[in-house]
Structure formats: C-alpha cells, structure tokens
Amino acid sequence: MGKAADLSKFDRGLNVLARRLGTSITEAARLVGCSRSAVVSIHAKWINDGDTSSRCQGVGRPRVIKGKGRRRLSRLWAREHRDWILDEWKRVANSDESRFLIHHVDGRVRLRRLPGEQLLPSCTAGHIQAGSGGTMLWRMFSWAALGPSVMVDKTMKAANYLNIIVDQLRPYMAFVFPNGNGIFQQDNAPCHKARIVLEWFEEHTDEFHLISWPPNSPDLNPM
C-alpha cells in the first residue's frame, strides 16, 4: 500500500475529501489505494497546516483514482447533502471565476485552405499583444441577492483571492446572513485551497461556513 510521501497531490486531496465526507479510515485507504497510516497523517496535516503537501514528495505515482473513483466521491458528496431542504440551500452563496476572451479562443486557430490562399484576408487573422485579449471575472450570488462582480487584472493568486474574500465576500455575507448561518461555496482551485485562505476561513467560522466540494466533479455550481 502507498505511503503518504508516495501519493500525488491529487490523491492526497481525495484522501482529505473522503475523510471530510465521513468515510472511514479503512474505506478511504481502500478507495485511494494507500495505507491507513497515510490516511491519518494526510488528514492530520490538512487540519493542522491547511494543506497536504509533503516536503519529501517526488513526482508522485500514476493516479490511482480513475473515473469510477471520482464518481464515487461525488456520490458521497451528494449523499451528504441529499436530504437538504430548500431553506438550507437558500443559505448557500455560490461563487466562481471565469476568463472572458475579447477575441478568439486561446492558442492556435486551425483552418483549411488551398495552395496559394495563405495571404487571403479570409485565411488570416490579426493578433494582439500577449495578455491583452481577455479578462477574468469573479462573481457570486445567493437566493437572497446577487453579489459583487470583481475584475481580476491577472491570474488569480492566493493573495488576490484573499483580498476579494475580505473586501467583497465578508460584507456580503454579513448583510445577507446577519445571523451567521450563511454557507459559502467555492471550488477547489489552487488559490481557494491556499493555506492563508483556509486559515482565514477557519478564523471566521462564527460569521459563515464553507461547504465541502468534491474534486474533479461535474459542474455542480449553478453559477
């Protein structure tokens, strides 16, 4: 059975999610394909440090969890929330960020052309300076009200995301859920799972809570 240091970052994250969803240590070990001690140590590190990285971790082994395993974890998440009534879902504030392109999609654009057509206007396209063809937008909403929309200048980093949480999310949750019973949803993007971000959420659980989110799940976000 795999040791904690042998697991890839993906499998370590699956370990934490399985434990958070109430899966037993034995079942989590069987699901990921590692030892029981690895399950315990990874989950303990996540609780204490807010991440699952290993200082001696190498490139990792090939992914153990295939499509069937990921679907199983998604079902565990669905089972945990299947009995929620409408009033409970009304307390969830959903968030997401997306990149919008001003022109065409990133990367090369393929087309078919005949010999001698290389310079025809219909077979060529202009280009713009790198980095100026799109923008990223973070936004959120709940049953009660639309939330703020924030333009992100560059790639979303942990520090940028934490600023949005403090300056935008926190006032919104305080206004919409003044009793502190609100639930915030975010996916598992790296900036969302950064240590400084998770520590902030842990320190403000009296204001609102995070909902667990399955990794590599179908797009369950209504955003």
XYZ file of C-alpha atoms in Angstrom:
223
model
C 0.000 0.000 0.000
C 1.220 3.508 -0.822
C 2.796 5.668 1.851
C 1.832 9.311 2.331
C 5.031 10.564 0.690
C 4.360 8.411 -2.401
C 0.933 9.865 -3.145
C 0.355 12.527 -5.769
C -1.171 15.860 -4.829
C -4.443 14.739 -6.407
C -4.659 11.547 -4.332
C -3.781 13.406 -1.126
C -6.657 15.789 -1.811
C -9.019 12.865 -2.390
C -7.916 11.452 0.948
C -8.907 14.633 2.757
C -12.242 14.885 0.964
C -13.126 11.275 1.739
C -12.461 11.833 5.444
C -14.418 15.106 5.476
C -17.387 13.308 3.955
C -17.361 10.835 6.833
C -15.657 7.929 5.080
C -13.888 5.596 7.496
C -10.094 5.386 7.556
C -10.204 1.865 6.146
C -12.590 2.803 3.355
C -10.584 5.914 2.440
C -7.394 3.834 2.296
C -9.058 1.286 0.027
C -10.526 3.983 -2.203
C -7.234 5.804 -2.766
C -5.002 2.738 -2.626
C -2.808 3.702 0.304
C -2.146 2.604 3.879
C -4.342 3.519 6.836
C -1.444 5.434 8.395
C -1.181 7.534 5.229
C -4.859 8.472 5.532
C -4.373 9.528 9.151
C -1.186 11.546 8.552
C -2.502 13.363 5.473
C -5.769 14.308 7.167
C -3.919 15.470 10.292
C -1.573 17.624 8.215
C -4.534 19.206 6.441
C -6.208 20.017 9.775
C -3.048 21.460 11.312
C -1.414 23.160 8.310
C -4.234 23.767 5.846
C -2.509 21.790 3.078
C -1.472 18.239 2.263
C 1.937 18.779 0.688
C 4.892 16.643 1.662
C 8.389 18.098 1.820
C 9.884 14.861 0.575
C 7.208 14.323 -2.064
C 8.578 13.482 -5.502
C 6.796 13.433 -8.792
C 4.223 11.021 -7.396
C 2.989 7.743 -8.757
C 0.419 7.316 -11.512
C -3.064 8.324 -10.486
C -4.892 5.523 -8.714
C -8.357 7.046 -8.742
C -9.874 6.715 -12.182
C -13.265 7.875 -13.347
C -15.090 5.332 -11.191
C -13.365 6.516 -8.010
C -14.040 10.177 -8.738
C -17.684 9.396 -9.396
C -17.808 7.551 -6.075
C -16.547 10.609 -4.202
C -19.088 12.772 -5.993
C -21.803 10.369 -4.887
C -20.530 10.600 -1.304
C -20.856 14.364 -1.508
C -24.346 14.065 -2.994
C -25.359 11.589 -0.280
C -24.217 14.007 2.409
C -26.468 16.752 1.024
C -29.359 14.776 -0.463
C -31.657 15.456 2.484
C -31.123 19.198 2.481
C -34.377 21.077 2.132
C -34.885 24.249 0.120
C -34.370 26.501 3.127
C -30.898 25.019 3.639
C -29.882 25.584 0.031
C -31.144 29.147 0.304
C -28.347 29.770 2.801
C -25.648 28.891 0.259
C -23.801 31.664 -1.562
C -22.232 30.329 -4.765
C -19.090 31.776 -6.320
C -16.914 31.205 -9.346
C -14.422 32.932 -11.595
C -14.214 32.789 -15.364
C -11.939 34.159 -18.032
C -13.611 36.007 -20.897
C -11.758 36.456 -24.188
C -12.181 39.616 -26.219
C -11.242 37.926 -29.481
C -10.868 34.224 -30.291
C -10.002 31.321 -28.063
C -6.523 30.874 -26.640
C -3.994 29.012 -28.729
C -3.867 28.343 -32.443
C -6.883 28.606 -34.726
C -6.928 25.883 -37.365
C -8.432 26.318 -40.831
C -8.367 24.597 -44.197
C -7.057 26.479 -47.224
C -5.957 25.700 -50.744
C -2.466 26.295 -52.136
C -1.885 29.996 -52.757
C -4.517 31.158 -50.233
C -2.086 31.826 -47.365
C -2.396 35.619 -47.603
C -6.098 35.925 -48.394
C -7.960 38.045 -45.795
C -10.338 35.134 -45.202
C -7.382 32.909 -44.302
C -5.501 35.265 -41.998
C -6.189 36.839 -38.629
C -4.599 39.718 -36.793
C -3.080 39.327 -33.373
C -2.779 41.469 -30.296
C -0.140 41.942 -27.664
C 0.124 38.981 -25.311
C -2.039 39.290 -22.220
C -4.444 41.910 -23.591
C -7.018 39.642 -25.171
C -9.104 38.693 -22.160
C -10.086 39.389 -18.608
C -11.017 37.358 -15.542
C -14.180 37.993 -13.553
C -15.048 36.717 -10.061
C -18.690 36.826 -9.030
C -21.151 35.347 -6.568
C -24.856 35.138 -5.766
C -27.310 33.536 -3.388
C -31.059 33.002 -3.280
C -31.444 36.321 -1.481
C -29.389 38.646 -3.669
C -26.835 39.000 -6.401
C -23.345 39.532 -5.101
C -20.463 41.677 -6.300
C -18.570 41.138 -9.539
C -14.838 41.769 -9.390
C -12.465 42.210 -12.312
C -9.147 40.433 -11.811
C -6.228 42.044 -13.622
C -4.084 38.945 -13.903
C -4.182 35.290 -12.942
C -5.963 34.777 -9.641
C -3.380 34.212 -6.916
C -3.988 33.396 -3.262
C -3.288 36.969 -2.134
C -5.676 38.417 -4.739
C -8.353 35.948 -3.775
C -7.989 36.668 -0.073
C -8.438 40.387 -0.779
C -11.705 39.597 -2.564
C -12.850 37.442 0.343
C -12.147 40.190 2.875
C -13.325 43.189 0.844
C -16.279 41.698 -1.063
C -17.442 38.356 0.319
C -17.343 39.185 4.010
C -19.567 42.321 3.804
C -21.989 40.472 1.524
C -22.357 37.528 3.900
C -22.790 39.853 6.877
C -25.568 41.723 5.068
C -27.440 38.736 3.610
C -26.894 36.345 6.543
C -26.685 38.581 9.639
C -27.280 35.594 11.938
C -24.035 33.958 10.835
C -25.816 30.946 9.312
C -24.642 31.517 5.742
C -22.679 28.906 3.793
C -20.094 29.850 1.184
C -19.331 27.671 -1.841
C -16.059 27.727 -3.743
C -14.461 25.100 -5.941
C -11.033 23.531 -5.450
C -8.927 25.953 -7.479
C -5.380 26.257 -6.072
C -5.917 29.828 -4.877
C -9.031 28.714 -2.977
C -7.151 25.974 -1.136
C -4.091 28.049 -0.266
C -3.061 27.954 3.370
C -3.604 31.681 4.037
C -7.114 31.453 2.585
C -8.131 28.357 4.567
C -6.714 29.842 7.756
C -8.806 32.972 7.242
C -11.969 30.915 6.795
C -11.110 28.889 9.900
C -10.768 32.079 11.944
C -14.158 33.401 10.794
C -16.406 30.357 11.206
C -18.569 32.418 13.556
C -19.571 34.554 10.554
C -20.236 31.857 7.918
C -19.117 28.362 6.945
C -17.554 26.686 3.920
C -19.345 23.866 2.156
C -17.171 20.898 1.170
C -16.744 20.485 -2.579
C -15.810 17.258 -4.410
C -12.672 17.379 -6.606
C -12.990 16.980 -10.372
C -16.750 16.773 -10.041
C -19.314 17.517 -12.720
C -20.154 21.207 -12.820
C -22.495 21.278 -9.830
C -22.143 25.031 -9.422
C -25.316 26.861 -10.550
C -23.208 29.927 -11.381
